[in-house]
Structure formats: C-alpha cells, structure tokens
XYZ file of C-alpha atoms in Angstrom:
425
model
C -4.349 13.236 32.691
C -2.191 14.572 29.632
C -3.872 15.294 26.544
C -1.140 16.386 24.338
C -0.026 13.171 21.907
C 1.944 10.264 23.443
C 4.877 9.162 21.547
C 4.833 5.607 21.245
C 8.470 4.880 20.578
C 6.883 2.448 18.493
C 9.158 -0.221 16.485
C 7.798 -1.442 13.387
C 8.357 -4.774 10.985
C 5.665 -4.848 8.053
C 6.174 -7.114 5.096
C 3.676 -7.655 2.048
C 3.641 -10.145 -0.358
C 1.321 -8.931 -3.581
C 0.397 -11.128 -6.886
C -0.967 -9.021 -9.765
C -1.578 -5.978 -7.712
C -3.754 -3.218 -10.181
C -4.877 -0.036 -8.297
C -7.533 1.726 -9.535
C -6.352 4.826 -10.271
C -3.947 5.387 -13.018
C -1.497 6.898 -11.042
C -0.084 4.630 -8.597
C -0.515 5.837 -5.044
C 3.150 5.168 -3.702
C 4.471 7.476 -6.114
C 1.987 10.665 -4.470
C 5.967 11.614 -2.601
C 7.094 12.967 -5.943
C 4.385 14.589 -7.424
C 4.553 18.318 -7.869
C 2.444 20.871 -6.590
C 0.512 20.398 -9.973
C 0.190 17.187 -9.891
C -1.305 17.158 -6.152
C -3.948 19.466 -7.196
C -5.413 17.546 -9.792
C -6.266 14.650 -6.988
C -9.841 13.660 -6.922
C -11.682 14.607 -4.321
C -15.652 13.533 -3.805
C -16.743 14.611 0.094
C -17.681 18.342 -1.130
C -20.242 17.592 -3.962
C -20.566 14.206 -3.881
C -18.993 13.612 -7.293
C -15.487 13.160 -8.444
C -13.645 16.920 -8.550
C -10.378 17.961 -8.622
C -9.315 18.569 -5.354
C -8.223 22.518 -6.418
C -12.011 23.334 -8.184
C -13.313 21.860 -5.540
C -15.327 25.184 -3.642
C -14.522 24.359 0.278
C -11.318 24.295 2.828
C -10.588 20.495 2.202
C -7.176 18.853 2.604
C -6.287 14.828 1.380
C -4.228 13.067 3.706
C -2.824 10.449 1.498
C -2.043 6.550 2.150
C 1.317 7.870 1.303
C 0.952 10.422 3.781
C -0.168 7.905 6.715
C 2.476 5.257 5.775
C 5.200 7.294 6.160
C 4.037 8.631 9.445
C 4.785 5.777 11.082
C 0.805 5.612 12.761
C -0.757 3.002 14.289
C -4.096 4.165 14.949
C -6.959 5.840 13.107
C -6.237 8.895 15.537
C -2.597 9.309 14.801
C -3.492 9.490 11.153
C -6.075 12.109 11.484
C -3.271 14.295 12.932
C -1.541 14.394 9.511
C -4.585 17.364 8.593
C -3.403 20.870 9.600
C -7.061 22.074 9.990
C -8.359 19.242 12.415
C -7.809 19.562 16.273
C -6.860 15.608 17.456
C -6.728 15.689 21.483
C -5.940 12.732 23.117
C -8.829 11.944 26.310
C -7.025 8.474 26.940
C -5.557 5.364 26.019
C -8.252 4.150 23.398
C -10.110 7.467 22.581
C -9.409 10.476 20.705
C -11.231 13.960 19.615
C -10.712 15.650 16.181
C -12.828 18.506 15.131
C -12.545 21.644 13.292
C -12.470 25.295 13.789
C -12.088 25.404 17.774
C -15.157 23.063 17.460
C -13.922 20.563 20.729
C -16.767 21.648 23.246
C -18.984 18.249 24.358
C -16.576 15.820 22.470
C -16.552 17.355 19.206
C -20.686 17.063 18.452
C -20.493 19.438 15.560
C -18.197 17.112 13.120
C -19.609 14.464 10.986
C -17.216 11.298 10.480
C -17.759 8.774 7.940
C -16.360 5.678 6.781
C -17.008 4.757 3.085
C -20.124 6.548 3.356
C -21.257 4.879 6.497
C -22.296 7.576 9.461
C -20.256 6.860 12.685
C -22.007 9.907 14.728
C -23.974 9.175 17.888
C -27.346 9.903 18.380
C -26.724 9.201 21.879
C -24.174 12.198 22.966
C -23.988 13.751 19.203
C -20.487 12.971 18.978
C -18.281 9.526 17.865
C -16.977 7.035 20.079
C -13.723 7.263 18.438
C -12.301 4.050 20.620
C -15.063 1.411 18.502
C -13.575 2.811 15.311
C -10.444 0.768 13.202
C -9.426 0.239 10.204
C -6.222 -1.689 8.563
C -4.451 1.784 7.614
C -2.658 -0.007 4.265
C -6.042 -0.254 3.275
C -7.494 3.348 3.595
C -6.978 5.133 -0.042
C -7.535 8.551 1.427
C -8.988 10.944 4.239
C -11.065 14.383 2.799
C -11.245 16.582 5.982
C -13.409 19.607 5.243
C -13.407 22.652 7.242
C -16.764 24.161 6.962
C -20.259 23.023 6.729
C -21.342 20.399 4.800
C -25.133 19.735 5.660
C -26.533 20.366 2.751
C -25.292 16.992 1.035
C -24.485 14.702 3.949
C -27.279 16.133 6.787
C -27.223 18.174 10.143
C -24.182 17.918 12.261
C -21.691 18.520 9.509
C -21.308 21.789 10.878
C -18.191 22.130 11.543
C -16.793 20.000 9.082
C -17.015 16.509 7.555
C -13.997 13.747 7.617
C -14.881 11.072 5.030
C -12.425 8.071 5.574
C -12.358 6.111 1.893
C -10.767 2.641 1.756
C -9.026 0.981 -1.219
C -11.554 -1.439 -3.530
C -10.573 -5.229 -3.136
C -8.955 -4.940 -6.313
C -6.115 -3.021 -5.297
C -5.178 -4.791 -1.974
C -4.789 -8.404 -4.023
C -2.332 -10.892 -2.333
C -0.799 -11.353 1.593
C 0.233 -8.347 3.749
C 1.012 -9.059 7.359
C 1.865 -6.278 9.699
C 3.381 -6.287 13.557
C 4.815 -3.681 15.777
C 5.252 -3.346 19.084
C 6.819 -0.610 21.631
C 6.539 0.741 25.171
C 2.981 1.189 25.361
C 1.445 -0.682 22.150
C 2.032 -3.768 20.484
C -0.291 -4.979 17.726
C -0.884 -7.560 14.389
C -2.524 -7.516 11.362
C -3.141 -9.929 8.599
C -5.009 -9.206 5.354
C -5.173 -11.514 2.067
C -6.717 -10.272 -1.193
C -7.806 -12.528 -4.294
C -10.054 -11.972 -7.862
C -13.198 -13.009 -7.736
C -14.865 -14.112 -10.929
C -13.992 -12.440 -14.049
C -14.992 -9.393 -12.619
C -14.464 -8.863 -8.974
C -12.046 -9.193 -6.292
C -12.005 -9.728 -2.388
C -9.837 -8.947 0.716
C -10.037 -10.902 4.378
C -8.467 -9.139 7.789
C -7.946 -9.704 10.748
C -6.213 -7.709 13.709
C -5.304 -7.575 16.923
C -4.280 -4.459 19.140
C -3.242 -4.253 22.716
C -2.296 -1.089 25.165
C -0.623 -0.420 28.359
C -2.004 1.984 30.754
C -1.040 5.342 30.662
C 0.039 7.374 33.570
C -1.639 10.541 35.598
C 0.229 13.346 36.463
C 0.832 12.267 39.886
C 2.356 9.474 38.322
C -0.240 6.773 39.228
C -1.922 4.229 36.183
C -4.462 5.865 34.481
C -5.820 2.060 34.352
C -7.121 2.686 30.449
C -5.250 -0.314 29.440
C -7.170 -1.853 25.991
C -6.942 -5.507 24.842
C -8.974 -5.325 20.860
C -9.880 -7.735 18.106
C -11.335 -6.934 14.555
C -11.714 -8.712 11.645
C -13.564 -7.857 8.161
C -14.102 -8.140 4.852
C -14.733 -6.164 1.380
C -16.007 -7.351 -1.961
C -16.361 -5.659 -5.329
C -17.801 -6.140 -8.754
C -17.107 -4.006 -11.364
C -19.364 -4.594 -15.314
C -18.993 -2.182 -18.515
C -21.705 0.242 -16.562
C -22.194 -0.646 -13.330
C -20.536 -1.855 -10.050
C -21.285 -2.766 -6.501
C -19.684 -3.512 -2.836
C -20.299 -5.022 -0.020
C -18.144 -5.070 2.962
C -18.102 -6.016 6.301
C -16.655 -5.701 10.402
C -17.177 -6.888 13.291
C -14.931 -6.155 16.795
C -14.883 -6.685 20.713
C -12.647 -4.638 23.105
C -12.342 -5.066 26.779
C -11.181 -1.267 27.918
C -10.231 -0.149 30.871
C -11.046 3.514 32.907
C -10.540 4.667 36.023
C -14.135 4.914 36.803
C -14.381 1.122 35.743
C -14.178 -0.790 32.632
C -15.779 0.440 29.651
C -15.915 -2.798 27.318
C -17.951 -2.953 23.633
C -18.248 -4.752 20.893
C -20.369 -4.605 17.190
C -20.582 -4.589 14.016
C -21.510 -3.269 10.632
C -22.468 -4.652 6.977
C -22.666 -2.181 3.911
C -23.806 -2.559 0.398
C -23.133 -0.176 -2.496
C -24.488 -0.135 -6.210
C -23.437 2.175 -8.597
C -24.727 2.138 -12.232
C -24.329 5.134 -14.912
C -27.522 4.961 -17.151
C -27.751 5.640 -20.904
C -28.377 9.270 -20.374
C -25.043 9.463 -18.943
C -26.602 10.458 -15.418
C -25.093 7.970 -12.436
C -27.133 6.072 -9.924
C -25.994 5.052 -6.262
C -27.947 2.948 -4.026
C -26.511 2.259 -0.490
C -27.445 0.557 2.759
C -26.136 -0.181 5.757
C -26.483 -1.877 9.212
C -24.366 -1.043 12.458
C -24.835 -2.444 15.886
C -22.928 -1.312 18.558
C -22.917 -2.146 22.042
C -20.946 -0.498 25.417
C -21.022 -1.111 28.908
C -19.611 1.951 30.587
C -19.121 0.207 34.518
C -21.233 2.714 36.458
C -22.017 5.535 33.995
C -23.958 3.838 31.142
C -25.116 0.783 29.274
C -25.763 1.119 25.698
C -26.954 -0.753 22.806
C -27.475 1.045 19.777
C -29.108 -0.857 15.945
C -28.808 1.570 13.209
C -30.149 0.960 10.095
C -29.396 3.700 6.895
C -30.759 3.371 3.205
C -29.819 6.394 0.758
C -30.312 7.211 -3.100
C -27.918 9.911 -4.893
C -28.443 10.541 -8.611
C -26.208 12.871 -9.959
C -26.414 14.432 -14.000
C -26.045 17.101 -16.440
C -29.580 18.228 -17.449
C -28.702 21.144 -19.415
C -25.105 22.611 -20.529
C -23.624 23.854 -17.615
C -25.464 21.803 -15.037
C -24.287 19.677 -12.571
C -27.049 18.212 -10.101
C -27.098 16.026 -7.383
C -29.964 14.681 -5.734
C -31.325 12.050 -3.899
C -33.027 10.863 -0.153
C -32.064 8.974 2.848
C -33.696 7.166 5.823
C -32.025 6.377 9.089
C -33.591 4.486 12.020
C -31.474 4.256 15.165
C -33.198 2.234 17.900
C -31.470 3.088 20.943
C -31.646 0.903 24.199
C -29.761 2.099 27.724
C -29.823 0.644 30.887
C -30.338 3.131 34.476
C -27.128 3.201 36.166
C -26.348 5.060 39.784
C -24.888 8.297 37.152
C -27.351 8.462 34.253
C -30.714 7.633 33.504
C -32.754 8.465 30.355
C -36.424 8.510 30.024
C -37.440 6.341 27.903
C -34.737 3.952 28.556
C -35.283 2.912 24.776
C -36.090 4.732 22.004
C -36.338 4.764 18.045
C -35.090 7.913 16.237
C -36.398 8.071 12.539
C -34.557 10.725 10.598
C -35.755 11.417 7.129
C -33.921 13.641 4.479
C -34.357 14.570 0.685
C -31.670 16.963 -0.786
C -30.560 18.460 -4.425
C -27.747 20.381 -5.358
C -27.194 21.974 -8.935
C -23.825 23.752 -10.247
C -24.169 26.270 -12.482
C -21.232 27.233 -14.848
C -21.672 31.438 -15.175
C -18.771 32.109 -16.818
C -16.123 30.032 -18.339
C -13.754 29.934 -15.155
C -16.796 30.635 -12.462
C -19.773 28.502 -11.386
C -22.724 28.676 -8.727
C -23.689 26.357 -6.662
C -27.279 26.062 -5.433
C -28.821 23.608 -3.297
C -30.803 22.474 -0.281
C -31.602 19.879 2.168
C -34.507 19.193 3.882
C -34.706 16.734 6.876
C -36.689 16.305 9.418
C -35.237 14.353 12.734
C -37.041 13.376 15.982
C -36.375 16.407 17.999
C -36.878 19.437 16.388
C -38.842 17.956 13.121
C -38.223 19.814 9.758
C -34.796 21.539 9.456
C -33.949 23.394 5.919
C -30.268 23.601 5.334
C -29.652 25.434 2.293
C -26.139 26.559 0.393
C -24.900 28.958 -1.338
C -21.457 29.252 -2.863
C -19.080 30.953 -5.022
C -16.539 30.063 -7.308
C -13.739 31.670 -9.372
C -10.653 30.146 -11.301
C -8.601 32.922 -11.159
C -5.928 30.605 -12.429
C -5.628 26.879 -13.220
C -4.215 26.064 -9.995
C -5.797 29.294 -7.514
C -9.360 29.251 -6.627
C -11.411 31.809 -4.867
C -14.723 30.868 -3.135
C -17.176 32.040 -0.528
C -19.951 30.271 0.967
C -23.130 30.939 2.952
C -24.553 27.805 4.925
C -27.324 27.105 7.179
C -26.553 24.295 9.115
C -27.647 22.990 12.862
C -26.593 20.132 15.186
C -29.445 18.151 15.960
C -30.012 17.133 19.547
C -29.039 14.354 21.105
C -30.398 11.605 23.775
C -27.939 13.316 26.449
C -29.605 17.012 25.511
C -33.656 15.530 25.769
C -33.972 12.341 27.421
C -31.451 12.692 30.439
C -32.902 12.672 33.616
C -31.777 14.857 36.401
C-alpha cells in the first residue's frame, strides 16, 4: 500500500457569515501572511513551559503552524495539517489513519510522541501510540498547532519523548456567527456547519456539526485497499471570561464505520472537558482542569476495545522572588481499559485499570539580564514500572532580540503499554 501523501484533487466552496466577530488576540489572525520575520517571533507560544512565551525566548525546537497556515493549505484533515511542520514525519498507513512523530521517532506507530488537544491527552495506553483515525476537529476553529521537537516530560509526563504536538482551538468568542463548509473531490467529499453566539454578558458559545466520507484507496497491484470511511462528529465549546478569572467547557462526540482489508474497523466516543483559570491577588495564576474520554473500536478479527479515561490536573504558576518563574502542580489519570479475545490477540486480564499519578515543578531562573536557567522535575509513578523521575535541565542565551541559543539535558522514558505487558502469546 503507498504511504507517501495522496493528493486529493480536492475542490473546495466555504462561505462564512460572522456578526460581531472579536478574536482574542490583538492581532487579528488572518493578517499572520504579512507579518515580518519580527513580528512572527513575538507569537505566543505556551506547550514548552506551560505559560504564555514568546515563541523566539521560548528554550526548545518548536514551530507554530498557524490557522493562516492551515487555511491556505487547502487541508481537509487533521493529518494534512500536521504536514505544514518541517520537523514532524506525517506517513500515511491508510485511508483514515495517519503517523506524525519527530526525530526518526516512527518505530511501533509513533509511541514516543505525546498529542494533545486543548490540554486533553489523546495517547493510548493500549499500544502507547494515538489512533489518529478517532481524532477531528473543524480546522477554522483550531487557533494554532506548537510541535516541539525534543522532550517534554518534565511538564506534560512520560511519553513526550520525542516531542509534544499541542493542538489549541479558538475560544467561542472568536468563532461568533454561521460558517458552513463543503468540498468534495475524487476520493473525499465532506460538510461542516458551525454557529457561534454571546452568552450572557460575559461568555460566548459555538455548535458543530460534520460529516466526512472516503473512497477506498488502491494497492499497488491496483486492487481496493477496501479502507473506505463513512464519519459523523458534532460538538460544542463554551467560555466565560470575569475581571480575574475564566472557565471552559467543551464537548465531542463521533461514530465512524471504517473499512480494512482485514475487516472493518468501526468506533465511536466521546469526550467532555472543563477548564478554570483564575489569577489570585498575589498575581500567581491558578488552572484547574478535568476531563472524560470514552472511546470504543471494534477491530473485525484483531481486537475489541473499550477504553474510559478519566484526567484531573492542577498547574499554579508565579513569581516568588525577582527572577523566578515557577510552575507547579499534580495530575491523576485513571484509564479503565476493557478488550475482548479475538482469534489474533488476547490480553491477560482482558480488563484492566491503569492509575497514573504525577506531581511536577519547574522554576526559571533569570542569571543574567539576557540568560536564564531552567530547573525542574517530574515525578510520576504509572502502573508498570511505578516511580519514574524525569528531571530538566536547560540553557538559555539572548544573544540578540530575535537569536536564541539553548541546550538541554532531559530524562525522559516511554511508559509501557497493554501490547508490551498484558499480550498473550
């Protein structure tokens, strides 16, 4: 089966239809095309240090692929954007599923690269890896991509070790009014439909829906590769925003009948996710967060999975002394994982909860007017191999406003899965 990217020759026809549209940063997003070099390094970045940076201080390999960036590529899937990053690797298994990692990192499905969605953990406990074919989005609606190269446990946990892509949507406030989207082509045809309103005084809301269908690809003996896709999604996000605090909650839920040539591999799920952010009198900044996911797939012959993940996490981030920046905070996961024996794979137990528990604290140090240290540490301790340190070291000098030089030294690990311990053979 090819693996290089399919061109679509996809025809698009996307209209939008906005009322009091206010994005919430003051720069407005469309206009990223004509900004200089300058200009592009002062965008914000937050995946590295889990605060707000510009994206040239900030003391790792990152790159920002831009809504700009995706809606003048033409892409219609999630996949297609993440190709728009010059240090990810995106390979192409199928129809419906994809591969991006980093640094040569594409061994067992890319199980060294975390992949988040506004801060919500799409990585597998069952294979270590993301089922990249249960993951949409609207793509008007995604603000930005971070990709970093490098490791990244020390703030967002074990299998960040080859790098972390954080997908971050737009709030509700800056998708207000209609936007309805079709295309379709040789191999893909899809719809979407997305309506944003205030709420209150103070918040705002957006509705979605969409639909997405595929034709089979072929093998290189020219017969189907019968991976034909038929998907619905639909969603919602809601913010609040006060004088010193705000909060989110949002919302998906999807079904997909897909097709393989070892039999159909069909799913369906579903996540909720709720955010508070507050910045106290001290000036410090509080986020709570929690979300649930539920996924379920039916692999025809290979496996049968249902998977309930819940995740709670605390950051607090503040300046204690001149010079200090810390962030630190805890998080709990529980994944209870439920399979089903099938004539090709069998794990013992068939079910099984996986608590992972983590506590974490990062502090940069400003040494010299232009050059900083940054400290930190993670400790968490996961169902296989119990208590795993992950500390960080790095390095940073302004040699000019717009030219940083960094180096880094990282312990990270990728924790084992279901597929490495409770396989039977």
């Amino acid at each position: 089966m090819k693996t290089l990217p399919i061109a679509a020759h996809t025809a698009a026809l996307a209209f939008a239809i906005s009322s009091s549209l206010a994005l919430a940063e003051p720069t407005r997003v469309a206009d990223l095309a004509d900004y200089s070099l300058e200009q592009l390094a002062n965008l914000k970045v937050t995946t590295v240090s889990r605060r707000e940076e510009r994206l040239v201080d900030a003391p790792a390999s990152v790159f920002v692929i831009t809504s700009e960036d995706i809606r003048r590529s033409g892409a219609t899937s999630l996949g297609d954007a993440l190709r728009l990053a010059p240090n990810l690797m995106v390979i192409q298994g199928d129809q419906n599923q994809f591969v991006a990692s980093a640094r040569g990192g594409l061994a067992g499905l890319a199980n060294k690269m975390l992949v988040l969605i506004d801060g919500r953990i799409v990585y597998s406990p069952l294979f270590s890896g993301v089922f990249s074919d249960a993951q949409d989005l609207v793509l008007a609606d995604i603000l930005r991509i971070e990709v970093i190269s490098g490791p990244g446990s020390t703030l967002w946990g074990t299998n960040a070790v080859n790098g972390v892509i954080n997908i971050i949507t737009r709030p509700a406030s800056a998708t207000e009014g209609t936007l309805a989207v079709a295309y379709a082509g040789d191999k893909e045809r899809g719809a979407t439909v997305r309506f944003g309103a205030p709420l209150g005084e103070q918040g705002a809301y957006r509705l979605y829906a969409k639909y997405a269908q595929r034709d089979d690809l072929a093998l290189a003996s020219g017969a189907s590769a019968m991976d034909a896709s038929e998907r619905s999604q639909a969603g919602f996000r809601a913010d609040w925003k006060g004088a010193s605090a705000s909060s989110t909650l949002q919302g998906d839920v999807y079904t997909a009948n897909v097709g393989n040539i070892g039999g159909p591999r069909d799913l369906d799920g579903g996540n909720l996710l709720g955010r508070w952010r507050r910045t106290l009198d001290s000036g410090s900044k509080l986020m709570l967060q929690a979300y649930y996911d539920r996924t379920r797939r039916v692999h025809e012959g290979t496996f049968d999975e249902t998977l309930d993940t819940f995740d709670a996490e605390v950051l607090h981030t503040l300046r204690p002394l001149a010079g200090h920046e810390v962030s630190w905070g805890g998080e709990w996961r529980v994944a209870r994982d439920r399979t089903r024996d099938t004539p090709a794979l069998a794990f013992i137990p068939r079910d099984r909860t996986l608590d992972t528990v983590a506590l974490f604290a990062q502090d940069q140090l400003a040494i010299a007017p232009t050059a900083s240290v940054t400290l930190g540490v993670r400790a968490e301790h996961g169902p296989y191999t119990g208590l795993e340190w992950l500390p960080n070291l790095r390095l940073s000098w302004n040699a000019t406003p717009d030219h940083l030089f960094w180096a880094a030294l990282t312990r990270t690990v990728r924790a084992p899965s279901r597929l490495d311990r409770d396989l039977a053979v």
